Short mmCIF file of C-alpha atoms and ligand atoms in Angstrom, two decimals:
data_model
loop_
_atom_site.label_atom_id
_atom_site.label_comp_id
_atom_site.label_asym_id
_atom_site.label_seq_id
_atom_site.Cartn_x
_atom_site.Cartn_y
_atom_site.Cartn_z
CA MET A 1129 -13.12 -28.49 9.78
CA GLY A 1130 -13.51 -31.39 6.81
CA GLN A 1131 -16.11 -30.08 4.85
CA PRO A 1132 -13.66 -29.63 1.28
CA THR A 1133 -16.89 -28.08 -0.59
CA HIS A 1134 -17.63 -25.76 2.49
CA ALA A 1135 -18.30 -22.70 0.64
CA ARG A 1136 -19.12 -23.22 -2.82
CA ASN A 1137 -22.37 -23.71 -3.19
CA SER A 1138 -23.28 -20.97 -0.44
CA GLN A 1139 -25.10 -17.48 -1.77
CA GLU A 1140 -21.53 -15.62 -0.26
CA TRP A 1141 -19.39 -18.03 -1.31
CA TRP A 1142 -16.65 -14.94 -1.50
CA ARG A 1143 -16.40 -14.45 1.82
CA SER A 1144 -14.14 -17.81 2.96
CA ALA A 1145 -13.24 -18.85 -0.64
CA VAL A 1146 -10.15 -19.86 -1.59
CA ILE A 1147 -9.46 -18.34 -5.01
CA TYR A 1148 -6.24 -18.80 -7.32
CA GLN A 1149 -5.11 -16.06 -9.75
CA VAL A 1150 -4.45 -17.44 -13.10
CA TYR A 1151 -1.54 -15.81 -15.11
CA VAL A 1152 -2.42 -17.55 -18.46
CA ARG A 1153 0.20 -16.80 -20.41
CA SER A 1154 1.98 -18.87 -17.63
CA PHE A 1155 -0.12 -21.31 -16.72
CA ALA A 1156 -0.59 -24.18 -19.15
CA ASP A 1157 0.77 -24.01 -23.02
CA GLY A 1158 -2.15 -26.00 -25.09
CA ASP A 1159 -1.30 -25.51 -28.26
CA GLY A 1160 2.69 -25.40 -27.81
CA ASP A 1161 3.84 -22.21 -28.77
CA GLY A 1162 5.64 -21.00 -26.10
CA THR A 1163 2.58 -18.10 -24.32
CA GLY A 1164 0.02 -20.29 -21.89
CA ASP A 1165 -3.36 -19.70 -23.27
CA LEU A 1166 -6.95 -21.13 -22.57
CA ALA A 1167 -6.39 -24.73 -24.07
CA GLY A 1168 -3.72 -25.21 -20.99
CA VAL A 1169 -6.40 -23.87 -18.20
CA ARG A 1170 -8.57 -26.45 -19.20
CA SER A 1171 -6.50 -29.43 -19.52
CA ARG A 1172 -5.18 -28.83 -16.00
CA LEU A 1173 -8.68 -28.27 -14.35
CA PRO A 1174 -8.59 -31.97 -12.42
CA TYR A 1175 -5.81 -30.25 -10.64
CA LEU A 1176 -7.08 -27.03 -9.91
CA ALA A 1177 -10.01 -29.55 -8.60
CA GLU A 1178 -7.76 -31.94 -7.14
CA LEU A 1179 -6.05 -28.63 -5.10
CA GLY A 1180 -9.70 -28.08 -3.98
CA VAL A 1181 -10.22 -23.52 -4.61
CA HIS A 1182 -13.25 -22.28 -5.01
CA ALA A 1183 -12.48 -19.91 -7.44
CA LEU A 1184 -9.90 -18.69 -10.53
CA TRP A 1185 -9.10 -15.36 -10.78
CA PHE A 1186 -7.61 -15.15 -14.42
CA THR A 1187 -5.36 -11.84 -14.70
CA PRO A 1188 -6.76 -10.26 -18.44
CA TRP A 1189 -6.83 -12.57 -21.23
CA TYR A 1190 -8.00 -9.15 -23.54
CA LEU A 1191 -7.33 -8.48 -27.12
CA SER A 1192 -3.93 -6.69 -26.08
CA PRO A 1193 -0.69 -6.09 -27.63
CA LEU A 1194 0.83 -7.43 -23.97
CA LYS A 1195 2.42 -3.95 -23.66
CA ASP A 1196 2.60 -4.43 -19.91
CA GLY A 1197 0.95 -8.39 -19.43
CA GLY A 1198 -2.23 -7.99 -21.14
CA TYR A 1199 -2.99 -4.93 -19.06
CA ASP A 1200 -3.04 -2.66 -22.02
CA VAL A 1201 -6.91 -4.17 -23.27
CA ALA A 1202 -7.48 -3.12 -27.21
CA ASP A 1203 -11.12 -4.71 -26.66
CA TYR A 1204 -12.29 -6.10 -23.75
CA ARG A 1205 -14.68 -8.49 -25.56
CA ALA A 1206 -12.30 -10.60 -27.09
CA ILE A 1207 -10.08 -13.36 -25.97
CA ASP A 1208 -6.09 -12.48 -27.42
CA PRO A 1209 -6.01 -15.23 -30.44
CA ALA A 1210 -2.57 -16.15 -28.46
CA PHE A 1211 -4.71 -16.75 -25.98
CA GLY A 1212 -7.80 -18.10 -27.13
CA THR A 1213 -11.34 -17.39 -28.44
CA LEU A 1214 -14.32 -16.15 -26.75
CA ALA A 1215 -16.09 -19.77 -27.06
CA GLU A 1216 -13.70 -21.37 -25.67
CA ALA A 1217 -13.04 -19.32 -22.70
CA GLU A 1218 -16.97 -19.95 -22.25
CA LYS A 1219 -16.31 -23.22 -22.39
CA LEU A 1220 -13.65 -23.54 -20.00
CA ILE A 1221 -15.76 -21.38 -17.74
CA SER A 1222 -19.18 -23.71 -17.33
CA GLU A 1223 -16.30 -27.17 -17.28
CA ALA A 1224 -14.62 -24.89 -14.47
CA ARG A 1225 -18.54 -24.18 -12.37
CA GLU A 1226 -18.66 -28.11 -13.37
CA LEU A 1227 -16.27 -28.89 -10.76
CA GLY A 1228 -17.69 -26.18 -8.52
CA ILE A 1229 -14.74 -23.39 -9.66
CA ARG A 1230 -16.32 -19.74 -10.33
CA THR A 1231 -14.80 -17.61 -12.43
CA ILE A 1232 -13.28 -14.47 -11.60
CA VAL A 1233 -12.24 -11.95 -14.93
CA ASP A 1234 -10.09 -9.33 -14.62
CA ILE A 1235 -11.63 -5.15 -15.84
CA VAL A 1236 -9.23 -2.66 -16.42
CA PRO A 1237 -10.49 0.47 -16.18
CA ASN A 1238 -8.47 2.99 -15.37
CA HIS A 1239 -6.68 2.63 -18.89
CA VAL A 1240 -6.88 1.12 -22.23
CA SER A 1241 -4.40 -0.50 -24.49
CA ASP A 1242 -3.20 2.53 -27.14
CA GLN A 1243 -4.91 0.40 -29.52
CA HIS A 1244 -8.21 0.20 -28.28
CA PRO A 1245 -10.38 1.76 -31.36
CA TRP A 1246 -10.79 5.06 -28.53
CA PHE A 1247 -7.57 5.90 -29.12
CA GLN A 1248 -7.04 5.19 -32.49
CA ALA A 1249 -10.01 7.21 -32.96
CA ALA A 1250 -8.66 10.34 -30.73
CA LEU A 1251 -5.37 10.21 -32.34
CA ALA A 1252 -6.85 10.62 -35.84
CA ALA A 1253 -9.75 13.24 -34.55
CA GLY A 1254 -7.33 15.77 -33.00
CA PRO A 1255 -6.80 18.31 -30.86
CA GLY A 1256 -10.13 19.57 -29.69
CA SER A 1257 -12.52 16.95 -30.72
CA PRO A 1258 -14.98 15.07 -28.94
CA GLU A 1259 -13.13 11.90 -29.29
CA ARG A 1260 -10.82 13.44 -27.08
CA GLU A 1261 -11.80 13.72 -24.41
CA LEU A 1262 -12.74 10.30 -23.35
CA PHE A 1263 -9.27 10.80 -22.64
CA HIS A 1264 -6.67 13.60 -20.90
CA PHE A 1265 -5.27 15.16 -23.93
CA ARG A 1266 -3.87 18.69 -22.66
CA PRO A 1267 -1.46 21.35 -24.37
CA GLY A 1268 1.81 21.59 -23.02
CA ARG A 1269 3.57 24.14 -20.27
CA GLY A 1270 6.59 26.37 -20.77
CA GLU A 1271 6.15 28.55 -24.10
CA ASN A 1272 5.65 26.23 -26.56
CA GLY A 1273 3.81 23.70 -24.68
CA GLU A 1274 7.09 21.83 -24.87
CA LEU A 1275 6.54 20.90 -20.89
CA PRO A 1276 4.05 18.39 -19.56
CA PRO A 1277 0.82 19.29 -18.04
CA ASN A 1278 1.74 18.25 -14.76
CA ASP A 1279 4.36 16.55 -12.78
CA TRP A 1280 1.99 13.98 -11.55
CA PRO A 1281 4.16 10.74 -10.13
CA SER A 1282 4.24 7.44 -12.61
CA GLN A 1283 2.25 4.39 -11.03
CA PHE A 1284 4.91 1.97 -12.00
CA VAL A 1285 7.31 3.12 -8.58
CA GLY A 1286 10.69 3.90 -9.22
CA SER A 1287 10.15 4.72 -13.08
CA THR A 1288 12.06 7.56 -13.80
CA GLU A 1289 9.50 8.42 -17.21
CA PRO A 1290 7.16 11.03 -17.12
CA VAL A 1291 3.45 10.07 -17.23
CA TRP A 1292 2.72 12.61 -20.10
CA THR A 1293 3.19 12.01 -23.88
CA ARG A 1294 3.38 14.39 -26.48
CA LEU A 1295 1.75 13.12 -29.87
CA PRO A 1296 3.22 15.21 -33.26
CA ASP A 1297 -0.10 17.55 -33.04
CA GLY A 1298 1.38 19.36 -30.05
CA ASP A 1299 -1.03 17.79 -27.76
CA TRP A 1300 0.09 15.67 -24.40
CA TYR A 1301 -1.82 12.67 -22.93
CA LEU A 1302 -1.79 11.10 -19.61
CA HIS A 1303 -0.69 8.04 -18.69
CA LEU A 1304 0.01 6.55 -15.38
CA PHE A 1305 1.36 3.68 -16.28
CA THR A 1306 2.96 3.25 -19.38
CA PRO A 1307 2.51 5.69 -22.78
CA GLU A 1308 0.94 2.36 -24.33
CA GLN A 1309 -1.71 2.77 -21.67
CA PRO A 1310 -3.64 6.38 -21.91
CA ASP A 1311 -5.61 7.11 -18.95
CA LEU A 1312 -9.64 7.22 -19.63
CA ASN A 1313 -11.70 9.94 -18.40
CA TRP A 1314 -14.22 8.89 -16.00
CA ALA A 1315 -15.66 12.47 -15.77
CA HIS A 1316 -17.04 11.07 -19.35
CA PRO A 1317 -20.50 9.35 -19.23
CA ALA A 1318 -19.85 7.55 -21.90
CA VAL A 1319 -17.08 5.66 -20.28
CA ARG A 1320 -19.35 4.94 -17.69
CA GLN A 1321 -21.74 3.47 -19.45
CA GLU A 1322 -18.99 1.17 -22.09
CA HIS A 1323 -17.69 -0.23 -18.23
CA GLU A 1324 -21.11 -0.66 -17.10
CA ASP A 1325 -21.88 -2.56 -20.42
CA ILE A 1326 -18.44 -4.93 -20.10
CA LEU A 1327 -19.12 -5.60 -17.08
CA ARG A 1328 -22.66 -7.04 -18.27
CA PHE A 1329 -20.96 -8.76 -21.09
CA TRP A 1330 -19.05 -10.79 -18.34
CA PHE A 1331 -21.79 -12.02 -15.84
CA GLU A 1332 -23.92 -12.36 -19.02
CA ARG A 1333 -20.88 -15.35 -19.37
CA GLY A 1334 -21.17 -16.64 -16.21
CA VAL A 1335 -18.63 -15.11 -14.34
CA ALA A 1336 -18.63 -15.42 -10.67
CA GLY A 1337 -16.83 -11.97 -10.03
CA VAL A 1338 -14.75 -9.56 -11.64
CA ARG A 1339 -11.06 -8.01 -9.98
CA ILE A 1340 -10.66 -4.14 -11.27
CA ASP A 1341 -7.39 -3.11 -11.86
CA SER A 1342 -5.69 -0.04 -9.96
CA ALA A 1343 -9.00 0.84 -8.08
CA ALA A 1344 -8.44 3.80 -6.71
CA LEU A 1345 -7.13 5.06 -9.65
CA LEU A 1346 -9.78 5.91 -11.79
CA ALA A 1347 -10.99 9.21 -10.73
CA LYS A 1348 -8.41 12.30 -11.59
CA ASP A 1349 -9.25 16.32 -10.74
CA PRO A 1350 -10.46 17.78 -13.86
CA ASP A 1351 -7.88 20.75 -13.41
CA LEU A 1352 -4.96 17.91 -13.08
CA PRO A 1353 -2.92 20.46 -10.42
CA ASP A 1354 0.50 19.41 -9.76
CA PHE A 1355 0.85 16.63 -6.73
CA VAL A 1356 1.60 18.70 -3.47
CA GLU A 1357 2.32 15.59 -0.92
CA GLY A 1358 0.30 15.19 1.69
CA ARG A 1359 -2.21 18.11 0.22
CA ASP A 1360 -6.26 16.29 0.29
CA PRO A 1361 -7.57 15.67 -1.35
CA ASN A 1362 -5.10 13.65 -3.76
CA PRO A 1363 -5.47 14.80 -7.46
CA LEU A 1364 -5.27 10.98 -8.88
CA VAL A 1365 -5.28 8.52 -6.21
CA ASP A 1366 -8.54 7.61 -3.50
CA ARG A 1367 -10.85 10.24 -5.15
CA ASP A 1368 -14.22 10.42 -3.25
CA GLU A 1369 -15.76 10.34 -6.86
CA LEU A 1370 -15.16 6.96 -7.20
CA HIS A 1371 -17.66 5.46 -4.60
CA ASP A 1372 -20.09 7.06 -7.08
CA ILE A 1373 -18.71 4.99 -9.36
CA TYR A 1374 -18.83 2.04 -7.68
CA ARG A 1375 -22.16 1.87 -6.37
CA SER A 1376 -23.22 2.19 -10.17
CA TRP A 1377 -20.78 -0.91 -10.66
CA ARG A 1378 -22.90 -2.69 -7.72
CA THR A 1379 -26.12 -2.88 -8.68
CA VAL A 1380 -24.99 -3.91 -12.31
CA ALA A 1381 -23.05 -6.76 -10.42
CA ASP A 1382 -26.12 -7.00 -8.04
CA ASP A 1383 -28.40 -8.32 -11.09
CA TYR A 1384 -26.45 -11.83 -11.68
CA ASP A 1385 -25.20 -11.87 -7.86
CA GLY A 1386 -21.54 -10.85 -9.07
CA VAL A 1387 -18.98 -10.00 -6.82
CA PHE A 1388 -16.25 -8.00 -7.18
CA VAL A 1389 -12.67 -7.75 -5.59
CA GLY A 1390 -10.55 -4.40 -5.85
CA GLU A 1391 -6.90 -3.73 -6.03
CA VAL A 1392 -6.89 -1.16 -3.48
CA TRP A 1393 -3.27 -0.12 -2.48
CA LEU A 1394 -4.01 2.43 0.06
CA PRO A 1395 -1.91 3.07 3.18
CA ASP A 1396 -5.12 4.05 5.37
CA ALA A 1397 -7.31 1.85 6.42
CA GLU A 1398 -10.23 3.82 7.20
CA ARG A 1399 -9.99 5.55 3.51
CA PHE A 1400 -9.60 1.59 2.34
CA ALA A 1401 -12.52 0.55 4.22
CA ARG A 1402 -15.05 3.26 2.37
CA TYR A 1403 -14.48 0.66 -0.57
CA LEU A 1404 -15.93 -2.11 1.08
CA ARG A 1405 -19.39 -0.07 2.32
CA PRO A 1406 -22.01 -2.59 1.65
CA ASP A 1407 -23.11 -0.87 -2.02
CA GLU A 1408 -19.60 -0.80 -2.93
CA LEU A 1409 -17.32 -3.64 -3.50
CA HIS A 1410 -17.82 -6.70 -2.01
CA THR A 1411 -14.10 -7.46 -0.96
CA ALA A 1412 -10.50 -5.55 -1.74
CA PHE A 1413 -7.19 -7.24 -2.01
CA ASN A 1414 -4.98 -6.81 1.79
CA PHE A 1415 -2.07 -5.50 0.96
CA SER A 1416 -0.80 -4.23 3.85
CA PHE A 1417 -0.67 -8.11 5.33
CA LEU A 1418 1.11 -9.55 1.83
CA SER A 1419 3.34 -6.63 2.33
CA CYS A 1420 4.04 -7.38 6.36
CA PRO A 1421 7.46 -8.86 7.48
CA TRP A 1422 8.02 -12.29 9.23
CA ASP A 1423 7.45 -10.72 12.22
CA ALA A 1424 4.97 -11.76 14.94
CA GLY A 1425 4.34 -8.57 16.14
CA ARG A 1426 4.04 -7.33 12.91
CA LEU A 1427 1.24 -9.98 11.95
CA ARG A 1428 -0.62 -9.68 14.43
CA ALA A 1429 -1.15 -6.10 14.20
CA SER A 1430 -1.72 -6.44 10.52
CA ILE A 1431 -4.03 -9.48 11.32
CA ASP A 1432 -6.04 -7.09 14.09
CA THR A 1433 -5.89 -3.47 11.15
CA THR A 1434 -7.39 -6.02 9.32
CA LEU A 1435 -10.02 -7.24 10.90
CA ALA A 1436 -11.04 -4.09 12.84
CA GLU A 1437 -11.16 -2.37 9.56
CA HIS A 1438 -13.53 -5.05 7.73
CA ALA A 1439 -15.83 -5.35 10.89
CA PRO A 1440 -17.73 -1.67 10.40
CA VAL A 1441 -18.38 -2.38 6.87
CA GLY A 1442 -19.43 -6.07 7.16
CA ALA A 1443 -16.69 -6.93 4.74
CA PRO A 1444 -14.60 -10.03 5.01
CA ALA A 1445 -11.30 -9.90 4.53
CA THR A 1446 -8.60 -11.15 2.15
CA TRP A 1447 -5.54 -13.06 3.04
CA VAL A 1448 -2.79 -12.36 -0.09
CA LEU A 1449 0.79 -14.07 0.35
CA CYS A 1450 1.69 -12.54 -3.38
CA ASN A 1451 0.62 -12.32 -7.01
CA HIS A 1452 2.26 -11.38 -10.24
CA ASP A 1453 2.95 -8.15 -9.48
CA VAL A 1454 5.51 -9.10 -6.53
CA THR A 1455 8.27 -10.65 -5.28
CA ARG A 1456 7.50 -14.59 -4.46
CA THR A 1457 6.66 -15.29 -1.35
CA VAL A 1458 9.28 -18.15 -0.47
CA THR A 1459 12.21 -15.84 -1.76
CA ARG A 1460 10.72 -12.50 -0.01
CA TYR A 1461 10.56 -14.39 3.43
CA GLY A 1462 13.99 -15.92 2.69
CA ARG A 1463 15.58 -12.22 2.89
CA THR A 1464 16.48 -10.15 5.39
CA GLU A 1465 14.51 -7.35 4.96
CA THR A 1466 10.93 -9.89 4.64
CA GLY A 1467 8.20 -7.33 4.18
CA PHE A 1468 7.11 -6.55 0.25
CA ASP A 1469 7.85 -3.11 -1.29
CA PHE A 1470 8.43 -1.58 -4.72
CA ALA A 1471 11.10 0.70 -3.58
CA ASP A 1472 13.09 -1.91 -2.23
CA LYS A 1473 13.55 -4.43 -5.97
CA ALA A 1474 16.85 -4.74 -6.94
CA PHE A 1475 18.71 -6.79 -8.67
CA GLY A 1476 20.92 -9.60 -6.69
CA THR A 1477 19.23 -9.33 -3.36
CA PRO A 1478 21.11 -12.28 -1.35
CA THR A 1479 18.01 -15.12 -0.62
CA ASP A 1480 18.00 -18.41 1.58
CA LEU A 1481 15.44 -20.26 -0.24
CA ALA A 1482 15.21 -23.19 2.02
CA LEU A 1483 14.70 -20.64 5.23
CA GLY A 1484 12.50 -18.84 3.37
CA THR A 1485 10.32 -22.07 2.12
CA ARG A 1486 10.01 -23.20 5.21
CA ARG A 1487 8.26 -19.41 6.59
CA ALA A 1488 6.15 -19.98 3.56
CA ARG A 1489 4.57 -23.32 4.68
CA ALA A 1490 3.95 -21.35 7.86
CA ALA A 1491 2.29 -18.58 6.71
CA ALA A 1492 0.58 -20.65 4.03
CA LEU A 1493 -1.26 -22.67 7.36
CA LEU A 1494 -1.58 -18.83 8.60
CA SER A 1495 -3.38 -17.36 5.87
CA LEU A 1496 -5.83 -20.42 5.55
CA ALA A 1497 -6.15 -20.57 8.72
CA LEU A 1498 -7.68 -16.73 8.84
CA PRO A 1499 -11.18 -15.04 9.12
CA GLY A 1500 -11.87 -14.52 5.68
CA ALA A 1501 -11.13 -15.25 1.33
CA VAL A 1502 -7.53 -16.33 0.72
CA TYR A 1503 -5.92 -15.49 -2.83
CA LEU A 1504 -3.39 -18.16 -3.54
CA TYR A 1505 -1.12 -16.97 -6.79
CA GLN A 1506 -0.42 -19.91 -9.64
CA GLY A 1507 2.71 -21.76 -8.55
CA GLU A 1508 2.67 -20.30 -4.74
CA GLU A 1509 1.20 -23.82 -3.80
CA LEU A 1510 4.69 -25.71 -5.76
CA GLY A 1511 7.00 -22.96 -3.57
CA LEU A 1512 8.39 -21.89 -6.44
CA PRO A 1513 10.65 -18.74 -6.15
CA GLU A 1514 10.96 -15.50 -7.85
CA ALA A 1515 13.86 -16.55 -10.88
CA ASP A 1516 16.17 -14.21 -12.29
CA ILE A 1517 15.32 -13.97 -15.46
CA SER A 1518 18.53 -12.34 -17.93
CA VAL A 1519 18.26 -8.34 -18.58
CA ASP A 1520 18.78 -9.22 -22.44
CA ARG A 1521 14.73 -11.80 -21.39
CA ILE A 1522 12.99 -9.22 -19.77
CA GLN A 1523 9.77 -8.33 -21.24
CA ASP A 1524 8.44 -6.29 -18.09
CA PRO A 1525 7.80 -2.54 -18.93
CA MET A 1526 8.73 -1.93 -14.86
CA TYR A 1527 12.27 -2.59 -15.70
CA PHE A 1528 12.17 -0.38 -18.25
CA ARG A 1529 11.17 2.51 -17.34
CA SER A 1530 13.14 2.43 -14.11
CA GLY A 1531 16.12 2.72 -16.78
CA GLY A 1532 16.92 -0.68 -15.52
CA ALA A 1533 17.54 -0.64 -11.79
CA ASP A 1534 14.22 -2.25 -10.86
CA PRO A 1535 14.56 -5.90 -11.93
CA GLY A 1536 10.60 -6.20 -12.96
CA ARG A 1537 8.47 -8.46 -12.40
CA ASP A 1538 8.75 -11.53 -14.59
CA GLY A 1539 10.56 -13.28 -12.46
CA CYS A 1540 7.69 -13.91 -10.54
CA ARG A 1541 5.90 -14.98 -14.15
CA VAL A 1542 8.08 -18.22 -15.33
CA PRO A 1543 6.08 -20.47 -17.03
CA LEU A 1544 5.24 -23.14 -14.19
CA PRO A 1545 6.58 -26.81 -14.04
CA TRP A 1546 4.06 -29.25 -14.51
CA VAL A 1547 5.87 -32.60 -15.30
CA ALA A 1548 9.30 -33.17 -14.60
CA GLY A 1549 10.19 -35.52 -17.22
CA ALA A 1550 9.12 -33.38 -20.05
CA PRO A 1551 10.21 -30.79 -22.07
CA PHE A 1552 10.01 -27.52 -20.33
CA ALA A 1553 8.65 -28.43 -17.49
CA GLY A 1554 5.57 -29.59 -18.82
CA PHE A 1555 4.80 -26.23 -19.74
CA GLY A 1556 4.31 -26.61 -23.75
CA SER A 1557 5.64 -28.96 -25.75
CA ARG A 1558 7.39 -27.40 -29.16
CA GLU A 1559 8.01 -23.86 -28.22
CA GLU A 1560 10.67 -22.51 -25.49
CA PRO A 1561 8.41 -20.48 -22.68
CA TRP A 1562 8.09 -16.99 -23.65
CA LEU A 1563 9.96 -16.65 -20.47
CA PRO A 1564 13.20 -19.00 -19.58
CA GLN A 1565 12.30 -21.57 -17.01
CA PRO A 1566 15.77 -21.54 -14.69
CA ALA A 1567 17.75 -23.98 -14.19
CA GLY A 1568 16.00 -26.71 -11.50
CA TRP A 1569 12.77 -25.62 -12.17
CA ALA A 1570 11.47 -28.91 -12.85
CA ASP A 1571 12.33 -29.93 -9.18
CA TYR A 1572 9.40 -27.97 -8.47
CA ALA A 1573 7.44 -30.04 -10.96
CA ALA A 1574 3.39 -30.65 -9.92
CA ASP A 1575 3.63 -34.31 -10.65
CA LEU A 1576 7.53 -35.01 -8.30
CA GLN A 1577 4.99 -32.50 -5.84
CA ALA A 1578 1.77 -34.48 -6.09
CA ALA A 1579 3.30 -37.68 -5.14
CA ASP A 1580 5.71 -36.53 -2.35
CA PRO A 1581 3.98 -36.10 1.02
CA LYS A 1582 6.00 -33.58 2.10
CA SER A 1583 6.35 -31.02 -0.65
CA MET A 1584 4.26 -27.84 -0.46
CA LEU A 1585 1.75 -28.88 -2.81
CA ALA A 1586 0.65 -31.63 -0.47
CA LEU A 1587 0.68 -28.79 2.12
CA TYR A 1588 -1.69 -26.80 0.32
CA ARG A 1589 -3.81 -30.29 -0.86
CA ALA A 1590 -4.36 -30.44 3.16
CA ALA A 1591 -4.87 -27.36 4.25
CA ILE A 1592 -7.82 -25.97 1.56
CA ARG A 1593 -9.20 -29.77 2.27
CA LEU A 1594 -9.05 -29.11 6.35
CA ARG A 1595 -9.72 -25.66 6.26
CA PRO A 1596 -12.18 -23.82 8.92
CA ALA A 1597 -16.09 -24.24 7.88
CA PHE A 1598 -17.25 -21.13 9.31
CA GLY A 1599 -16.47 -18.61 6.80
CA ASP A 1600 -15.29 -15.08 8.20
CA ALA A 1601 -16.58 -15.55 11.90
CA PRO A 1602 -13.72 -13.90 13.97
CA LEU A 1603 -10.56 -16.14 15.75
CA THR A 1604 -9.57 -14.89 19.39
CA TRP A 1605 -5.99 -14.96 20.12
CA LEU A 1606 -4.69 -17.18 22.82
CA PRO A 1607 -1.93 -16.32 25.35
CA ALA A 1608 1.46 -17.13 23.83
CA PRO A 1609 4.90 -16.42 24.75
CA GLN A 1610 6.88 -14.29 22.95
CA GLY A 1611 7.34 -14.48 18.73
CA VAL A 1612 4.49 -17.16 18.84
CA LEU A 1613 0.80 -16.23 17.51
CA ALA A 1614 -1.80 -18.61 18.39
CA PHE A 1615 -5.46 -18.38 17.93
CA ILE A 1616 -8.55 -20.29 17.87
CA ARG A 1617 -11.79 -20.34 15.26
CA ALA A 1618 -15.33 -20.63 16.03
CA ASP A 1619 -14.93 -24.23 15.66
CA GLY A 1620 -12.36 -24.94 17.93
CA VAL A 1621 -9.39 -25.28 15.40
CA THR A 1622 -6.57 -23.69 16.77
CA CYS A 1623 -4.05 -22.10 14.82
CA VAL A 1624 -0.07 -21.54 16.26
CA VAL A 1625 2.67 -20.17 14.26
CA ASN A 1626 6.42 -19.74 15.82
CA LEU A 1627 8.12 -16.89 14.64
CA ALA A 1628 10.30 -16.85 18.00
CA ASP A 1629 14.03 -18.41 17.58
CA THR A 1630 13.08 -20.67 19.77
CA PRO A 1631 10.88 -24.50 19.76
CA ALA A 1632 7.52 -23.37 21.61
CA ASP A 1633 5.12 -25.79 23.76
CA LEU A 1634 1.71 -26.56 22.16
CA PRO A 1635 -1.07 -25.23 23.63
CA PRO A 1636 -3.37 -27.83 24.79
CA HIS A 1637 -4.74 -30.02 22.40
CA THR A 1638 -6.87 -33.60 21.32
CA GLN A 1639 -5.57 -34.06 17.88
CA LEU A 1640 -2.76 -32.22 15.77
CA LEU A 1641 -4.59 -31.66 12.54
CA LEU A 1642 -1.75 -30.49 10.19
CA SER A 1643 1.80 -29.09 11.12
CA SER A 1644 3.90 -27.18 7.85
CA GLY A 1645 7.47 -28.96 9.24
CA PRO A 1646 7.75 -31.67 11.67
CA LEU A 1647 7.65 -31.31 15.64
CA ASP A 1648 10.81 -31.71 17.32
CA ASP A 1649 11.54 -34.58 19.97
CA GLN A 1650 9.71 -32.79 22.54
CA GLY A 1651 6.73 -32.09 20.22
CA ARG A 1652 7.04 -28.91 20.76
CA LEU A 1653 6.85 -26.46 17.24
CA PRO A 1654 10.10 -25.12 16.35
CA GLN A 1655 11.25 -21.71 14.76
CA ASP A 1656 9.22 -21.49 11.61
CA THR A 1657 6.42 -23.67 12.03
CA ALA A 1658 3.01 -23.76 12.04
CA ALA A 1659 0.31 -26.10 13.28
CA TRP A 1660 -3.62 -26.58 13.24
CA LEU A 1661 -4.55 -28.18 16.50
CA ARG A 1662 -8.12 -29.41 17.79
CA ALA A 1663 -8.22 -27.62 21.18
C1 NOJ B 2619 -2.02 -3.08 -11.71
C2 NOJ B 2619 -1.76 -4.34 -12.16
O1 NOJ B 2619 -1.75 -5.70 -11.44
C3 NOJ B 2619 -0.27 -4.66 -13.30
O2 NOJ B 2619 0.09 -5.83 -13.30
C4 NOJ B 2619 -0.64 -3.47 -13.99
O3 NOJ B 2619 0.58 -3.13 -13.99
C5 NOJ B 2619 -0.99 -2.77 -13.47
N1 NOJ B 2619 -2.04 -2.62 -12.30
C6 NOJ B 2619 -1.43 -1.39 -14.45
O4 NOJ B 2619 -2.98 -1.99 -15.29
#
């Protein structure tokens, strides 16, 4: 404990780093037009350094029509003018590095924007053309080709829309997400070549890592057969061909000491771990931890499974509580259903924010004490809740593709509050932010929290500063009453989290390093509270 820059300069920094996810559009608006941008991020680098994070993951900042928040990329080598320029991105990467903060970019290999030159060329070239071979174009089924080529499910959970769109020339094309995101054909050598060139392009610009979007979806069964639940192999998810792709990517990354983090949503722990073999991806997001309910037994099982599945492949675990796709942590923990499932999202779910916040504070200390890397989503350190966005302001395609049943993901993407007394809570200056900030948003402002030792921000700053310095070395569980999690790390620091409904005695210790809330009169740890102790 007590070495704030523990892994920043070591070679395998990613084994224990705290990585902060920047959703550029909503982080800070430097030019006052209502949209966050790179100038805004650059102006807030001192804040990020003070928070103590080791790396920033930027959600896609490339040229994009923003039909899916930038996950519809029209040019992987250009910054969207709404965010800035390539020269500015280069400056940002080097300014951050001077502060000891590395940069991770987000590559979207499964699909491109329908405005990407490849797709535009494919549209123009017509059926049967080599340009169409870069995508999945097919004639339809039915007497006149009026039915989609297969029945695959949308990868937007809750979508009632098909994953095929028919063109006036009769061909259909595949898009696992929106029609503006046509899927690439990864069996085509030009697709592989292009992406390896894109990786090199960004590594050459000094990025330390790459987040891989929808990493388990790229390869498809070339026959595009119908989807049959449980049939192995799955025609569209987690196909064996993917491992060859990532082995090849790994050789590119190794030339630059670059690191990968895969977005791999897979229920099967063994299949998940295959992506983390020593010659494939370095890390992947731990969605089972993110989805886990606030329950001691379930959390302990999730932690144990995570550590057990990573150990044989030698990869460090990651710990994630939320991101730009899921319900914000304080809101999720304040509901009856405290686990996350896309299928459960609904308008008007009752939420106890005080309860959720108490639990989120405890969860912060839990995840920051576990062995491995921790991902922190912008605003999590401010304890921001999920916002209710009125339907006339919703932009997320998940809402529209569910026929209005799913509230979508805009509620976790609201522009950040920086300065309580400033217009738009200091997010920008002239124009209203692209998503409305709810009433009371300024109460969460970073400047207020920086001055309040009891704030969520103060807790995160203190925890990151104190965080164990021993990387991903294992933990040892300690005996604890029902509903209480207690473990000790190799340097003698114990983490105790009380999820029981009665206060818990602390195990023997010499020092209370940090707690997520006050102890009770008898020095016990109250419900939904966590503490770090020196044993
Ligand atoms: C996962 C991203 O996190 C999400 O925001 C996006 O909609 C899909 N992949 C499609 O790219």
